[in-house]
Amino acid sequence: MSSVAAQTYLTPQEYITAERKATLKSEYLSGEIVAMSGASHEHNLITMNTATGLYNQLVEQGCRVLASDMRVGISAGDSYFYPDIVVVCEKPRFEDNEFDTLINPIVVVEVLSQSTEAYDKGEKFRRYQQLESLQEYILILQDQVQVERYHRQDKNWVSSEFTSLEDILGLISVEAELSLQQIYRFVEI
């Protein structure tokens, strides 16, 4: 979950050096630092429900499901994000020998709030599309039942929307399914 960008420019290396020492997380967008804010109860429930559902289905396939603290690097330092969930099914590749910046996720999941929705659907998604490994981008609203799936088909991204608790979200790239009922378990909407 992100908030307003600060007006401080840092090089990618300055950002990584500072971030590795920081007690609070921030994202990096072409030189600008984007402070991370805390997450709501609903956001945490949705993240845990989704990550657990994916983990339970994918662990035997050798896929790793990582939640919120795994930094993802894009285009050699152009951007760094902390997605709510990432899935990597190949051997994880990292930007350097610190093994804290993943560069080959196959699925990225973001749980949206009113303050992050435009950023996650817009600029952040445009940056994520630069990842050659990324096959699916999942956006989950926390204040209403709505999940958007973007799936890469050649050079295009095809979107699907799910709006009923009876819907099943199919993740094509990892052959997994999650019911929206599971994603929104315990969430009061």
Tab-separated table of C-alpha atoms in Angstrom:
chain	number	residue	atom	x	y	z
A	1	MET	CA	0.000	0.000	0.000
A	2	SER	CA	1.557	3.324	-1.047
A	3	SER	CA	0.962	6.980	-0.432
A	4	VAL	CA	2.141	10.250	-1.998
A	5	ALA	CA	5.578	10.437	-3.636
A	6	ALA	CA	8.222	12.487	-1.858
A	7	GLN	CA	10.076	15.166	-3.807
A	8	THR	CA	13.512	13.642	-3.251
A	9	TYR	CA	15.490	12.234	-6.177
A	10	LEU	CA	17.761	9.268	-5.552
A	11	THR	CA	19.689	7.053	-7.933
A	12	PRO	CA	18.702	3.386	-7.889
A	13	GLN	CA	21.845	2.514	-5.919
A	14	GLU	CA	21.201	5.275	-3.360
A	15	TYR	CA	17.661	3.973	-2.926
A	16	ILE	CA	18.759	0.338	-2.443
A	17	THR	CA	21.475	1.340	0.022
A	18	ALA	CA	19.040	3.443	2.060
A	19	GLU	CA	16.212	0.881	1.839
A	20	ARG	CA	18.418	-1.911	3.174
A	21	LYS	CA	19.049	0.169	6.305
A	22	ALA	CA	15.532	1.615	6.659
A	23	THR	CA	13.059	0.621	9.341
A	24	LEU	CA	10.114	1.625	7.123
A	25	LYS	CA	9.519	0.442	3.550
A	26	SER	CA	9.311	2.737	0.552
A	27	GLU	CA	8.969	2.096	-3.154
A	28	TYR	CA	11.059	3.672	-5.907
A	29	LEU	CA	9.719	5.130	-9.137
A	30	SER	CA	12.322	6.590	-11.533
A	31	GLY	CA	14.191	8.473	-8.837
A	32	GLU	CA	11.243	9.329	-6.605
A	33	ILE	CA	10.627	7.683	-3.252
A	34	VAL	CA	7.054	6.574	-2.561
A	35	ALA	CA	6.405	6.091	1.155
A	36	MET	CA	4.470	3.000	2.204
A	37	SER	CA	1.589	3.331	4.629
A	38	GLY	CA	0.093	0.730	6.921
A	39	ALA	CA	-2.587	-1.666	5.728
A	40	SER	CA	-6.162	-2.009	6.952
A	41	HIS	CA	-7.664	-5.075	8.593
A	42	GLU	CA	-9.478	-5.928	5.347
A	43	HIS	CA	-6.276	-5.538	3.331
A	44	ASN	CA	-4.448	-7.935	5.637
A	45	LEU	CA	-7.261	-10.501	5.551
A	46	ILE	CA	-7.431	-10.444	1.748
A	47	THR	CA	-3.655	-10.709	1.429
A	48	MET	CA	-3.438	-13.641	3.836
A	49	ASN	CA	-6.452	-15.451	2.348
A	50	THR	CA	-5.071	-15.105	-1.173
A	51	ALA	CA	-1.481	-16.003	-0.289
A	52	THR	CA	-2.570	-19.046	1.721
A	53	GLY	CA	-4.861	-20.260	-1.068
A	54	LEU	CA	-2.104	-19.887	-3.638
A	55	TYR	CA	0.542	-21.476	-1.418
A	56	ASN	CA	-1.644	-24.503	-0.700
A	57	GLN	CA	-2.121	-25.118	-4.423
A	58	LEU	CA	1.345	-24.251	-5.688
A	59	VAL	CA	3.813	-25.605	-3.143
A	60	GLU	CA	3.852	-29.082	-4.706
A	61	GLN	CA	4.577	-27.522	-8.110
A	62	GLY	CA	7.727	-25.950	-6.679
A	63	CYS	CA	6.337	-22.416	-6.789
A	64	ARG	CA	7.086	-19.923	-4.039
A	65	VAL	CA	4.371	-17.574	-2.777
A	66	LEU	CA	5.760	-14.511	-1.003
A	67	ALA	CA	3.762	-11.818	0.756
A	68	SER	CA	4.408	-8.071	1.109
A	69	ASP	CA	8.072	-7.884	2.125
A	70	MET	CA	9.600	-9.212	-1.116
A	71	ARG	CA	10.875	-6.255	-3.109
A	72	VAL	CA	10.546	-6.604	-6.894
A	73	GLY	CA	13.022	-4.790	-9.129
A	74	ILE	CA	12.139	-3.653	-12.629
A	75	SER	CA	14.386	-2.686	-15.555
A	76	ALA	CA	17.734	-2.518	-13.809
A	77	GLY	CA	16.809	0.003	-11.158
A	78	ASP	CA	14.072	1.969	-12.887
A	79	SER	CA	11.499	0.935	-10.278
A	80	TYR	CA	11.231	-1.066	-7.070
A	81	PHE	CA	7.932	-2.192	-5.568
A	82	TYR	CA	6.665	-4.253	-2.645
A	83	PRO	CA	3.690	-6.153	-4.084
A	84	ASP	CA	1.213	-7.625	-1.639
A	85	ILE	CA	1.879	-11.100	-3.075
A	86	VAL	CA	4.310	-12.468	-5.643
A	87	VAL	CA	4.548	-15.946	-7.106
A	88	VAL	CA	7.744	-17.274	-8.637
A	89	CYS	CA	7.833	-20.757	-10.167
A	90	GLU	CA	11.270	-20.841	-11.742
A	91	LYS	CA	14.392	-20.602	-9.649
A	92	PRO	CA	14.143	-17.141	-8.058
A	93	ARG	CA	16.479	-14.624	-9.662
A	94	PHE	CA	17.670	-11.613	-7.734
A	95	GLU	CA	19.146	-8.281	-8.690
A	96	ASP	CA	22.336	-8.876	-6.695
A	97	ASN	CA	23.911	-11.082	-4.032
A	98	GLU	CA	21.782	-9.647	-1.216
A	99	PHE	CA	18.845	-11.801	-2.448
A	100	ASP	CA	16.290	-9.173	-1.397
A	101	THR	CA	15.145	-7.882	-4.807
A	102	LEU	CA	13.327	-10.450	-6.941
A	103	ILE	CA	13.361	-9.899	-10.718
A	104	ASN	CA	11.367	-12.862	-12.092
A	105	PRO	CA	7.865	-13.118	-10.612
A	106	ILE	CA	5.251	-14.879	-12.747
A	107	VAL	CA	2.253	-13.485	-10.807
A	108	VAL	CA	1.912	-10.199	-8.900
A	109	VAL	CA	-1.091	-9.455	-6.681
A	110	GLU	CA	-1.976	-6.012	-5.349
A	111	VAL	CA	-4.784	-5.361	-2.848
A	112	LEU	CA	-6.233	-1.939	-3.620
A	113	SER	CA	-7.402	0.841	-1.367
A	114	GLN	CA	-8.949	4.152	-2.399
A	115	SER	CA	-5.565	5.848	-1.994
A	116	THR	CA	-3.627	3.295	-4.111
A	117	GLU	CA	-6.107	2.181	-6.763
A	118	ALA	CA	-5.175	4.665	-9.489
A	119	TYR	CA	-1.429	4.200	-8.889
A	120	ASP	CA	-1.639	0.371	-8.873
A	121	LYS	CA	-3.834	0.263	-12.011
A	122	GLY	CA	-1.841	2.936	-13.821
A	123	GLU	CA	1.833	3.717	-13.408
A	124	LYS	CA	2.681	0.676	-11.312
A	125	PHE	CA	1.037	-1.696	-13.807
A	126	ARG	CA	2.877	-0.033	-16.712
A	127	ARG	CA	6.145	-0.658	-14.876
A	128	TYR	CA	5.286	-4.267	-13.986
A	129	GLN	CA	4.612	-4.972	-17.674
A	130	GLN	CA	8.357	-4.518	-18.308
A	131	LEU	CA	9.041	-7.758	-16.421
A	132	GLU	CA	9.481	-10.462	-19.054
A	133	SER	CA	8.600	-13.165	-16.534
A	134	LEU	CA	5.300	-11.604	-15.457
A	135	GLN	CA	2.273	-13.433	-16.865
A	136	GLU	CA	-0.544	-12.264	-14.583
A	137	TYR	CA	-1.331	-9.130	-12.608
A	138	ILE	CA	-4.176	-9.455	-10.106
A	139	LEU	CA	-5.896	-6.455	-8.517
A	140	ILE	CA	-8.224	-7.034	-5.562
A	141	LEU	CA	-10.453	-4.289	-4.173
A	142	GLN	CA	-10.813	-4.338	-0.405
A	143	ASP	CA	-13.991	-2.277	-0.048
A	144	GLN	CA	-16.141	-4.208	-2.527
A	145	VAL	CA	-16.153	-7.642	-4.146
A	146	GLN	CA	-14.129	-7.050	-7.284
A	147	VAL	CA	-11.050	-8.767	-8.655
A	148	GLU	CA	-9.373	-7.839	-11.929
A	149	ARG	CA	-7.023	-10.247	-13.660
A	150	TYR	CA	-4.660	-9.115	-16.399
A	151	HIS	CA	-3.128	-12.007	-18.320
A	152	ARG	CA	-0.322	-11.621	-20.855
A	153	GLN	CA	-1.078	-13.027	-24.294
A	154	ASP	CA	1.907	-12.443	-26.537
A	155	LYS	CA	2.443	-8.658	-26.320
A	156	ASN	CA	-1.091	-7.842	-25.140
A	157	TRP	CA	-2.708	-7.879	-21.718
A	158	VAL	CA	-6.222	-9.319	-21.586
A	159	SER	CA	-8.398	-8.332	-18.654
A	160	SER	CA	-11.150	-10.224	-16.847
A	161	GLU	CA	-13.280	-8.993	-13.978
A	162	PHE	CA	-14.880	-11.011	-11.177
A	163	THR	CA	-17.581	-9.417	-9.015
A	164	SER	CA	-19.499	-12.185	-7.260
A	165	LEU	CA	-18.507	-14.273	-4.258
A	166	GLU	CA	-19.531	-17.298	-6.354
A	167	ASP	CA	-16.935	-16.435	-9.048
A	168	ILE	CA	-13.730	-18.421	-9.406
A	169	LEU	CA	-10.501	-16.585	-10.212
A	170	GLY	CA	-8.427	-18.808	-12.460
A	171	LEU	CA	-4.717	-18.097	-12.629
A	172	ILE	CA	-3.794	-19.449	-16.029
A	173	SER	CA	-0.019	-19.113	-15.719
A	174	VAL	CA	0.231	-21.276	-12.586
A	175	GLU	CA	-2.873	-23.449	-13.048
A	176	ALA	CA	-4.497	-22.398	-9.784
A	177	GLU	CA	-8.001	-21.327	-8.831
A	178	LEU	CA	-9.300	-19.202	-5.980
A	179	SER	CA	-12.932	-18.581	-5.204
A	180	LEU	CA	-13.788	-15.004	-4.379
A	181	GLN	CA	-15.460	-16.429	-1.300
A	182	GLN	CA	-12.010	-17.630	-0.173
A	183	ILE	CA	-10.320	-14.327	-1.080
A	184	TYR	CA	-12.902	-12.306	0.881
A	185	ARG	CA	-13.294	-14.704	3.831
A	186	PHE	CA	-13.993	-12.713	7.060
A	187	VAL	CA	-14.016	-9.413	5.132
A	188	GLU	CA	-17.076	-7.311	5.916
A	189	ILE	CA	-18.187	-5.390	2.855
